[in-house]
Amino acid sequence: MAPPMSAADFLDALRGEGVTVVEVGDWRHHNRNHKGPWGPVHGVMIHHTVTQGSEHTVELCRDGYAELPGPLCHGVITKDGRLHLVGYGRANHAGLGDDDVLRAVIAEKRLPPDNEANTDGNRHFYGFECENLGDGHDPWPDAQLEAIERVSAAICRHHGWTERSVIGHLEWQPGKVDPRGFTMASMRERIGDRLR
């Protein structure tokens, strides 16, 4: 449990972990804070976009669409391993999820099955969309997987969290499948190795 870091500290943490950062517009002030609080933060959530093409993906995640206004995350990790920062503050990425999962993330314990949607995740998680069709066939380049690892580790390191504070959308909200194409267990293992 922690207050969100400042936008400047966020950027410093990412660059300090070796993340290649692209700043998109006035990302520091692009958020949904008028819809509710952001924080305390408890973890990092990873998603896939179900899109193709980096430019289109970044634009969609920044602006959103009629039914779901942007930003749809804090950053977009494209296939080339770059992190495009599109917003900072409350973002429309996590939606409602399982309070039992949130308690496990806070305690950094094994995650229970997500079987209800009763808790506001947009308030409590940093969110990253990853460019991928999410069909189980679209490849995850090494550069992209390494960027997910570095981004997650940067946030965990800043807050003093372990890899257990990093979850996938599929572990938070019933019916979600993202990210599809790698396991969150394997990603947490990578993040843990980096943190150590």
Short mmCIF file of C-alpha atoms in Angstrom, two decimals:
data_model
loop_
_atom_site.label_atom_id
_atom_site.label_comp_id
_atom_site.label_asym_id
_atom_site.label_seq_id
_atom_site.Cartn_x
_atom_site.Cartn_y
_atom_site.Cartn_z
CA MET A 1 0.00 0.00 0.00
CA ALA A 2 1.44 3.32 -1.03
CA PRO A 3 0.54 6.69 -2.46
CA PRO A 4 1.23 6.79 -6.20
CA MET A 5 4.67 8.13 -7.00
CA SER A 6 4.91 11.53 -8.67
CA ALA A 7 5.07 11.60 -12.46
CA ALA A 8 8.71 12.73 -12.22
CA ASP A 9 9.61 9.86 -9.88
CA PHE A 10 7.75 7.43 -12.17
CA LEU A 11 9.79 8.56 -15.15
CA ASP A 12 13.04 8.39 -13.15
CA ALA A 13 12.23 4.89 -11.88
CA LEU A 14 11.51 3.63 -15.39
CA ARG A 15 14.64 5.12 -16.91
CA GLY A 16 16.70 3.91 -13.95
CA GLU A 17 15.59 0.35 -14.75
CA GLY A 18 16.73 0.77 -18.36
CA VAL A 19 13.28 1.21 -19.92
CA THR A 20 13.17 3.01 -23.28
CA VAL A 21 10.49 5.65 -22.71
CA VAL A 22 8.50 7.63 -25.28
CA GLU A 23 6.52 10.53 -23.80
CA VAL A 24 3.20 11.04 -25.63
CA GLY A 25 1.70 14.51 -25.38
CA ASP A 26 0.95 15.84 -21.92
CA TRP A 27 0.84 12.35 -20.40
CA ARG A 28 1.57 13.69 -16.90
CA HIS A 29 -1.84 15.38 -16.70
CA HIS A 30 -3.94 13.03 -18.85
CA ASN A 31 -6.12 10.97 -16.49
CA ARG A 32 -9.60 10.14 -15.22
CA ASN A 33 -9.09 11.62 -11.73
CA HIS A 34 -12.41 13.46 -11.99
CA LYS A 35 -14.15 10.04 -11.86
CA GLY A 36 -12.64 8.98 -8.54
CA PRO A 37 -9.44 8.72 -6.55
CA TRP A 38 -6.19 7.19 -7.68
CA GLY A 39 -4.44 5.46 -4.80
CA PRO A 40 -3.44 4.04 -2.56
CA VAL A 41 -1.69 1.84 -5.11
CA HIS A 42 -0.98 -1.80 -4.43
CA GLY A 43 0.40 -3.27 -7.64
CA VAL A 44 0.97 -3.43 -11.39
CA MET A 45 -1.50 -4.88 -13.90
CA ILE A 46 -0.53 -6.22 -17.32
CA HIS A 47 -2.92 -6.35 -20.30
CA HIS A 48 -2.86 -7.11 -24.01
CA THR A 49 -4.50 -4.72 -26.46
CA VAL A 50 -6.10 -6.95 -29.13
CA THR A 51 -4.72 -4.50 -31.69
CA GLN A 52 -2.09 -4.45 -34.40
CA GLY A 53 0.25 -1.62 -35.31
CA SER A 54 2.10 0.42 -32.74
CA GLU A 55 0.95 3.89 -33.79
CA HIS A 56 -2.73 2.89 -33.82
CA THR A 57 -2.36 1.03 -30.52
CA VAL A 58 -0.76 3.97 -28.72
CA GLU A 59 -3.37 6.39 -30.07
CA LEU A 60 -6.25 4.12 -29.01
CA CYS A 61 -4.83 3.61 -25.52
CA ARG A 62 -4.31 7.35 -25.09
CA ASP A 63 -7.69 8.50 -26.41
CA GLY A 64 -9.95 5.53 -25.72
CA TYR A 65 -13.30 5.36 -27.51
CA ALA A 66 -16.91 6.45 -26.98
CA GLU A 67 -17.81 3.73 -24.46
CA LEU A 68 -14.47 3.88 -22.61
CA PRO A 69 -12.62 7.22 -22.63
CA GLY A 70 -8.84 7.31 -22.33
CA PRO A 71 -6.36 6.94 -21.01
CA LEU A 72 -6.81 3.17 -21.04
CA CYS A 73 -3.53 2.64 -19.17
CA HIS A 74 -0.46 4.50 -17.97
CA GLY A 75 1.78 3.15 -20.67
CA VAL A 76 1.73 1.07 -23.84
CA ILE A 77 4.52 -1.47 -24.35
CA THR A 78 4.94 -1.95 -28.10
CA LYS A 79 6.49 -4.94 -29.82
CA ASP A 80 9.83 -3.13 -30.20
CA GLY A 81 10.17 -2.94 -26.42
CA ARG A 82 9.46 0.76 -26.03
CA LEU A 83 7.13 2.13 -23.35
CA HIS A 84 4.85 4.91 -24.58
CA LEU A 85 3.57 6.94 -21.63
CA VAL A 86 -0.01 8.02 -22.39
CA GLY A 87 -1.42 9.00 -19.00
CA TYR A 88 -0.74 9.38 -15.32
CA GLY A 89 -3.34 9.14 -12.60
CA ARG A 90 -6.56 7.19 -12.67
CA ALA A 91 -6.88 5.27 -15.97
CA ASN A 92 -9.61 3.06 -17.44
CA HIS A 93 -7.69 -0.22 -17.46
CA ALA A 94 -8.57 -2.55 -14.59
CA GLY A 95 -12.28 -2.10 -14.03
CA LEU A 96 -14.02 -4.00 -11.25
CA GLY A 97 -12.24 -7.06 -9.87
CA ASP A 98 -12.03 -9.43 -6.94
CA ASP A 99 -11.43 -8.02 -3.46
CA ASP A 100 -9.84 -11.34 -2.42
CA VAL A 101 -7.26 -10.89 -5.17
CA LEU A 102 -6.56 -7.34 -4.00
CA ARG A 103 -6.00 -8.57 -0.43
CA ALA A 104 -3.58 -11.22 -1.72
CA VAL A 105 -1.67 -8.61 -3.75
CA ILE A 106 -1.42 -6.34 -0.72
CA ALA A 107 -0.16 -9.25 1.41
CA GLU A 108 2.03 -10.47 -1.48
CA LYS A 109 0.59 -13.96 -1.18
CA ARG A 110 -0.53 -16.58 -3.69
CA LEU A 111 -3.51 -15.30 -5.71
CA PRO A 112 -6.92 -16.90 -5.16
CA PRO A 113 -9.23 -17.54 -8.12
CA ASP A 114 -10.94 -14.35 -9.29
CA ASN A 115 -14.63 -15.14 -8.95
CA GLU A 116 -16.28 -11.78 -8.34
CA ALA A 117 -16.08 -8.18 -9.53
CA ASN A 118 -16.72 -5.91 -6.58
CA THR A 119 -13.64 -3.69 -6.22
CA ASP A 120 -12.39 -0.67 -8.20
CA GLY A 121 -9.07 -1.70 -9.75
CA ASN A 122 -8.52 1.58 -11.58
CA ARG A 123 -7.87 3.16 -8.20
CA HIS A 124 -5.28 0.66 -7.00
CA PHE A 125 -3.11 -0.49 -9.93
CA TYR A 126 -0.58 0.93 -12.34
CA GLY A 127 -1.69 -0.41 -15.72
CA PHE A 128 0.22 -1.33 -18.88
CA GLU A 129 -1.27 -2.35 -22.20
CA CYS A 130 0.95 -4.50 -24.39
CA GLU A 131 0.58 -4.51 -28.17
CA ASN A 132 -0.65 -7.99 -29.08
CA LEU A 133 -3.66 -9.53 -30.81
CA GLY A 134 -4.22 -11.75 -27.78
CA ASP A 135 -5.13 -14.75 -29.93
CA GLY A 136 -2.41 -17.02 -28.56
CA HIS A 137 -0.60 -16.95 -31.92
CA ASP A 138 0.64 -13.37 -32.20
CA PRO A 139 4.27 -13.52 -31.02
CA TRP A 140 5.70 -11.75 -27.98
CA PRO A 141 9.16 -10.52 -29.06
CA ASP A 142 11.97 -10.81 -26.51
CA ALA A 143 12.33 -7.01 -26.44
CA GLN A 144 8.67 -6.64 -25.46
CA LEU A 145 8.81 -9.29 -22.73
CA GLU A 146 11.97 -7.70 -21.35
CA ALA A 147 10.25 -4.31 -21.32
CA ILE A 148 7.29 -5.74 -19.35
CA GLU A 149 9.80 -7.17 -16.88
CA ARG A 150 11.74 -3.90 -16.56
CA VAL A 151 8.65 -1.68 -16.26
CA SER A 152 7.17 -3.92 -13.56
CA ALA A 153 10.46 -4.18 -11.69
CA ALA A 154 10.93 -0.40 -11.76
CA ILE A 155 7.61 0.18 -10.00
CA CYS A 156 8.10 -2.68 -7.54
CA ARG A 157 11.61 -1.48 -6.70
CA HIS A 158 10.39 2.06 -6.03
CA HIS A 159 7.61 0.91 -3.71
CA GLY A 160 9.56 -1.93 -2.07
CA TRP A 161 7.19 -4.55 -3.50
CA THR A 162 8.06 -8.07 -4.63
CA GLU A 163 7.08 -9.67 -7.94
CA ARG A 164 3.85 -10.85 -6.27
CA SER A 165 2.54 -7.29 -6.69
CA VAL A 166 2.40 -7.80 -10.48
CA ILE A 167 -0.73 -9.45 -11.87
CA GLY A 168 -2.47 -9.98 -15.17
CA HIS A 169 -5.94 -8.70 -15.97
CA LEU A 170 -7.05 -12.35 -16.17
CA GLU A 171 -6.11 -12.77 -12.51
CA TRP A 172 -8.18 -9.76 -11.45
CA GLN A 173 -11.47 -9.81 -13.33
CA PRO A 174 -13.57 -12.90 -14.13
CA GLY A 175 -13.86 -13.55 -17.86
CA LYS A 176 -10.68 -11.72 -18.85
CA VAL A 177 -7.93 -13.63 -20.69
CA ASP A 178 -5.18 -11.04 -20.93
CA PRO A 179 -2.31 -11.22 -21.25
CA ARG A 180 -2.48 -14.29 -23.48
CA GLY A 181 0.64 -15.86 -24.97
CA PHE A 182 2.84 -16.04 -21.87
CA THR A 183 2.07 -16.89 -18.25
CA MET A 184 2.06 -14.40 -15.44
CA ALA A 185 3.88 -16.98 -13.31
CA SER A 186 6.81 -16.94 -15.75
CA MET A 187 6.76 -13.13 -15.89
CA ARG A 188 6.73 -12.86 -12.10
CA GLU A 189 9.73 -15.21 -12.00
CA ARG A 190 11.60 -12.91 -14.39
CA ILE A 191 10.66 -9.83 -12.36
CA GLY A 192 11.73 -11.52 -9.16
CA ASP A 193 15.11 -12.42 -10.66
CA ARG A 194 15.59 -8.81 -11.76
CA LEU A 195 14.65 -7.44 -8.33
CA ARG A 196 17.16 -9.77 -6.67
#
